[in-house]
């Protein structure tokens, strides 16, 4: 696309209006579109965050992404695949917990990731994606689970992970209450060395204390077709053999349950650039694993398929993107291990598409406009056999139409956005007698549905008083529909059974959130020395949530005893906090900081903490400090990190809570670039062998933190 700005003439105005008929898609977590209205080419430019769904592997691209984080007027974060491996040993839970405002619910033997943003998780409150594809698998399983969405992804195949907190414009915010997380998998540029048409990349790791062996092999090639089009293909396969580990502390007991698992995963992507304007991508990703958790042995399979198309002609009015996807997650229990539900089989499928177009134009060389508009749709189907327990089946259709317009005038950028959301939940109400509980006068054993809609606006005002400073303020609204797990609840029948239709609450209202964010970005080059950089993002948020859905012990009309049902909480739930992330990098040395102070007053469900509902009480304070040096022309990197988690509240079941103790974890890491084809690295986790209970892990995970663990690795590219 040309860099020239488009002048608004009558002809072009007509073209702009006609462009409404052109569908488009935004596959990335896109924050507020900020107009580039400064004329100082030497200044730091404040641009919108654009993290491609396929990542991008070079150091310059990663630096560009980091700069975009600290020049985006929203609460956004990004971690590269290199840091995931070398600083966090591929531990995705550890990676997310070191991001401000972001946490995870952990189980020591569960490789699935359950993401929490600002104290909210499960039932669609956080849109968790792989390459822009929502992951909706869930399984309530015993008292050691929450029933929230679990994402299964191999860290060896990741190029990075991006997080956006709060109200989100566009496709990524559809139906999400608190934010979105996107895991980006390897692309051609991550695998093949720059300047080469073909190549391979390998990763090999080995460690003690259960880390075992982990390896990845990937390769890619590109060519020019007779038609003049460019085509490339990339594929990769990863295998790991993790064993059970010894917990921290002097005694160092082996973890219970056994945390052994051996994930196998892969990807295959095709890319054709037909000409300067047309770009096509086709991709497949898969993950297989088996593990023992919550008293059952899970066989887990996940497959994700995508098709992307981009149309970017030499016209500032058209920047069109389309994405379609299909995702299926299948889980079955080993029938020889476990209790009443050993024959359970589930399948969660998601099919959908997103489209959007971005138009850029100016008026009288004074006002600069960036206009993004489009739509999104997804259909989720959760199926489970008669051994469903606390997992009612159901279908969810979501749709969103969105538009946001950024106007740049002088030092100010004003963005106004409107997101129209529609959803429909459908399923089956089990047998019930009229007048009992929520059973309607016509009785049960019938198909049911519920639908609703909402308009969720967002307004952001950002200022650029100097070339390195950007304060901003935003107001946003979000909403989340009741899930099938909540609205079609039928208690938890033991063994085979569908439960009671009188407990399905189809009158649940959607959760709605309204609130403010106030923040500042700092991005300053050459602060003290040539080529050093200071990046800083400080953000305060305060949201009120109405009709928060939780489980409560409720008197049921027509029944003698209270029952555990899903209801809307009366009044307002408040979520507020401060998030700080920053880095100072002088090349020879660097320091990175992440800090969160969070307060939530959401109600405590009767079954929260014992397998029903989420354990979503964030620690009051979390902090990560990462300090390192680069030596020998930056070929050698040595660093150390400290993770602090304050005392925190944890649900213990039956509407009760308890306080958990704080802890500090230290790690050291290092890497050495042997040459352009090979580098080696090491990581020591929990250096002091601390005995601790990970926050948000439940009573069953008391003192389950991993003890001191040493890992060495080698990466190659040829």
Short mmCIF file of C-alpha atoms in Angstrom, two decimals, residues 22-195:
data_model
loop_
_atom_site.label_atom_id
_atom_site.label_comp_id
_atom_site.label_asym_id
_atom_site.label_seq_id
_atom_site.Cartn_x
_atom_site.Cartn_y
_atom_site.Cartn_z
CA UNK A 22 -16.27 -4.95 0.72
CA UNK A 23 -15.96 -7.58 3.49
CA UNK A 24 -12.79 -7.74 5.53
CA UNK A 25 -11.27 -9.40 8.53
CA UNK A 26 -8.91 -8.61 11.39
CA UNK A 27 -7.12 -11.78 12.49
CA UNK A 28 -5.03 -9.99 15.07
CA UNK A 29 -5.65 -8.54 18.48
CA UNK A 30 -5.95 -5.00 17.18
CA UNK A 31 -6.06 -2.16 19.62
CA UNK A 32 -7.21 1.35 18.96
CA UNK A 33 -6.28 2.48 15.47
CA UNK A 34 -4.05 5.51 15.94
CA UNK A 35 -3.58 7.98 13.13
CA UNK A 36 -0.01 8.77 12.19
CA UNK A 37 -0.26 12.53 12.20
CA UNK A 38 3.20 13.68 13.13
CA UNK A 39 5.52 15.07 10.52
CA UNK A 40 8.75 14.56 12.47
CA UNK A 41 10.43 11.57 10.84
CA UNK A 42 13.06 11.40 13.59
CA UNK A 43 10.54 11.08 16.39
CA UNK A 44 9.17 7.87 17.79
CA UNK A 45 5.91 7.14 15.98
CA UNK A 46 2.91 6.03 18.04
CA UNK A 47 1.18 3.35 15.98
CA UNK A 48 -1.50 0.72 16.65
CA UNK A 49 -0.55 -2.73 17.86
CA UNK A 50 -0.48 -5.17 14.96
CA UNK A 51 0.65 -8.67 15.91
CA UNK A 52 0.16 -11.00 12.96
CA UNK A 53 -1.45 -14.35 13.67
CA UNK A 54 1.69 -16.05 12.39
CA UNK A 55 4.14 -14.01 14.42
CA UNK A 56 7.47 -13.10 12.83
CA UNK A 57 10.80 -14.37 13.93
CA UNK A 58 13.57 -11.82 13.36
CA UNK A 59 14.97 -9.69 16.18
CA UNK A 60 14.05 -6.51 14.30
CA UNK A 61 10.45 -7.69 13.91
CA UNK A 62 10.24 -8.56 17.60
CA UNK A 63 11.65 -5.14 18.51
CA UNK A 64 9.08 -3.52 16.23
CA UNK A 65 6.33 -5.48 17.98
CA UNK A 66 7.62 -4.44 21.41
CA UNK A 67 7.72 -0.80 20.30
CA UNK A 68 4.12 -1.07 19.13
CA UNK A 69 3.12 -2.36 22.58
CA UNK A 70 4.47 0.80 24.20
CA UNK A 71 2.86 3.07 21.63
CA UNK A 72 -0.65 1.65 21.81
CA UNK A 73 -3.21 3.47 24.01
CA UNK A 74 -4.54 0.29 25.61
CA UNK A 75 -3.51 -2.43 28.06
CA UNK A 76 -1.61 -4.76 25.72
CA UNK A 77 1.41 -7.06 26.15
CA UNK A 78 3.54 -9.40 24.05
CA UNK A 79 6.10 -12.13 24.81
CA UNK A 80 8.31 -13.59 22.07
CA UNK A 81 8.85 -17.28 21.47
CA UNK A 82 12.54 -16.82 22.29
CA UNK A 83 11.72 -15.48 25.76
CA UNK A 84 9.14 -18.24 26.29
CA UNK A 85 11.86 -20.86 25.83
CA UNK A 86 15.01 -19.26 27.19
CA UNK A 87 13.61 -17.31 30.15
CA UNK A 88 10.62 -19.50 31.10
CA UNK A 89 11.66 -22.96 29.90
CA UNK A 90 8.54 -23.17 27.73
CA UNK A 91 6.23 -22.96 30.76
CA UNK A 92 3.21 -21.08 29.41
CA UNK A 93 1.65 -20.72 32.86
CA UNK A 94 4.83 -19.01 34.05
CA UNK A 95 4.87 -16.78 30.96
CA UNK A 96 1.30 -15.56 31.41
CA UNK A 97 1.67 -15.05 35.16
CA UNK A 98 4.57 -12.66 34.48
CA UNK A 99 2.35 -10.42 32.30
CA UNK A 100 0.56 -7.55 34.09
CA UNK A 101 -3.13 -8.17 34.77
CA UNK A 102 -2.84 -11.74 33.49
CA UNK A 103 -2.81 -15.00 35.40
CA UNK A 104 -3.74 -18.68 35.05
CA UNK A 105 -5.58 -21.30 37.02
CA UNK A 106 -3.10 -24.17 37.38
CA UNK A 107 -3.27 -27.86 38.14
CA UNK A 108 0.08 -29.62 38.43
CA UNK A 109 -0.93 -32.53 36.18
CA UNK A 110 -3.13 -30.60 33.72
CA UNK A 111 -1.21 -29.40 30.61
CA UNK A 112 -4.20 -27.34 29.46
CA UNK A 113 -3.98 -23.58 30.00
CA UNK A 114 -6.85 -21.74 31.71
CA UNK A 115 -6.30 -18.00 31.27
CA UNK A 116 -7.43 -15.39 33.77
CA UNK A 117 -7.49 -11.65 33.00
CA UNK A 118 -8.06 -9.19 35.84
CA UNK A 119 -9.69 -11.85 37.98
CA UNK A 120 -12.06 -13.23 35.34
CA UNK A 121 -11.97 -16.56 33.57
CA UNK A 122 -14.14 -19.38 32.21
CA UNK A 123 -17.36 -19.39 30.17
CA UNK A 124 -16.04 -17.02 27.50
CA UNK A 125 -15.00 -14.19 29.80
CA UNK A 126 -11.56 -14.35 28.14
CA UNK A 127 -11.29 -15.04 24.42
CA UNK A 128 -8.39 -17.50 24.21
CA UNK A 129 -7.11 -18.14 20.68
CA UNK A 130 -4.51 -19.99 18.62
CA UNK A 131 -3.62 -17.95 15.54
CA UNK A 132 -6.84 -15.99 15.96
CA UNK A 133 -9.05 -19.10 16.36
CA UNK A 134 -11.15 -19.25 19.57
CA UNK A 135 -10.60 -22.33 21.75
CA UNK A 136 -13.77 -23.40 23.59
CA UNK A 137 -13.08 -26.87 25.04
CA UNK A 138 -14.20 -27.40 28.65
CA UNK A 139 -14.62 -30.32 31.03
CA UNK A 140 -15.77 -30.15 34.64
CA UNK A 141 -14.03 -33.11 36.23
CA UNK A 142 -14.12 -33.67 39.95
CA UNK A 143 -13.25 -31.22 42.69
CA UNK A 144 -9.88 -30.37 41.13
CA UNK A 145 -11.33 -28.59 38.09
CA UNK A 146 -13.27 -25.40 37.39
CA UNK A 147 -15.02 -26.23 34.13
CA UNK A 148 -13.45 -23.25 32.38
CA UNK A 149 -12.04 -23.24 28.86
CA UNK A 150 -8.74 -25.10 28.46
CA UNK A 151 -6.34 -24.38 25.61
CA UNK A 152 -3.83 -27.00 24.49
CA UNK A 153 -0.82 -25.62 22.65
CA UNK A 154 2.81 -26.73 22.34
CA UNK A 155 5.31 -24.04 23.42
CA UNK A 156 7.91 -25.49 21.04
CA UNK A 157 5.76 -24.35 18.11
CA UNK A 158 5.09 -20.83 19.37
CA UNK A 159 6.55 -17.63 17.94
CA UNK A 160 4.91 -15.52 20.64
CA UNK A 161 1.81 -14.71 22.69
CA UNK A 162 -0.12 -11.43 22.80
CA UNK A 163 -2.56 -10.25 25.46
CA UNK A 164 -5.10 -7.43 25.43
CA UNK A 165 -7.00 -6.57 28.60
CA UNK A 166 -10.28 -4.74 28.97
CA UNK A 167 -12.70 -3.68 26.25
CA UNK A 168 -11.63 -4.78 22.75
CA UNK A 169 -12.92 -3.49 19.44
CA UNK A 170 -13.33 -5.85 16.51
CA UNK A 171 -13.53 -9.62 16.19
CA UNK A 172 -11.28 -10.52 19.14
CA UNK A 173 -13.65 -8.84 21.61
CA UNK A 174 -16.80 -10.68 20.50
CA UNK A 175 -18.55 -12.02 23.60
CA UNK A 176 -15.50 -11.44 25.83
CA UNK A 177 -15.91 -9.69 29.18
CA UNK A 178 -12.30 -9.11 30.28
CA UNK A 179 -9.95 -9.43 27.31
CA UNK A 180 -8.26 -11.77 24.87
CA UNK A 181 -5.10 -13.88 24.51
CA UNK A 182 -3.67 -15.03 21.18
CA UNK A 183 -1.00 -17.72 20.82
CA UNK A 184 0.97 -17.29 17.58
CA UNK A 185 2.50 -20.38 15.97
CA UNK A 186 5.61 -20.60 13.80
CA UNK A 187 5.60 -19.13 10.31
CA UNK A 188 8.05 -19.31 7.40
CA UNK A 189 10.12 -16.38 8.66
CA UNK A 190 10.46 -18.03 12.07
CA UNK A 191 11.91 -21.20 10.57
CA UNK A 192 14.02 -20.18 7.55
CA UNK A 193 17.01 -17.86 7.85
CA UNK A 194 16.61 -14.45 6.24
CA UNK A 195 17.80 -14.44 2.63
#
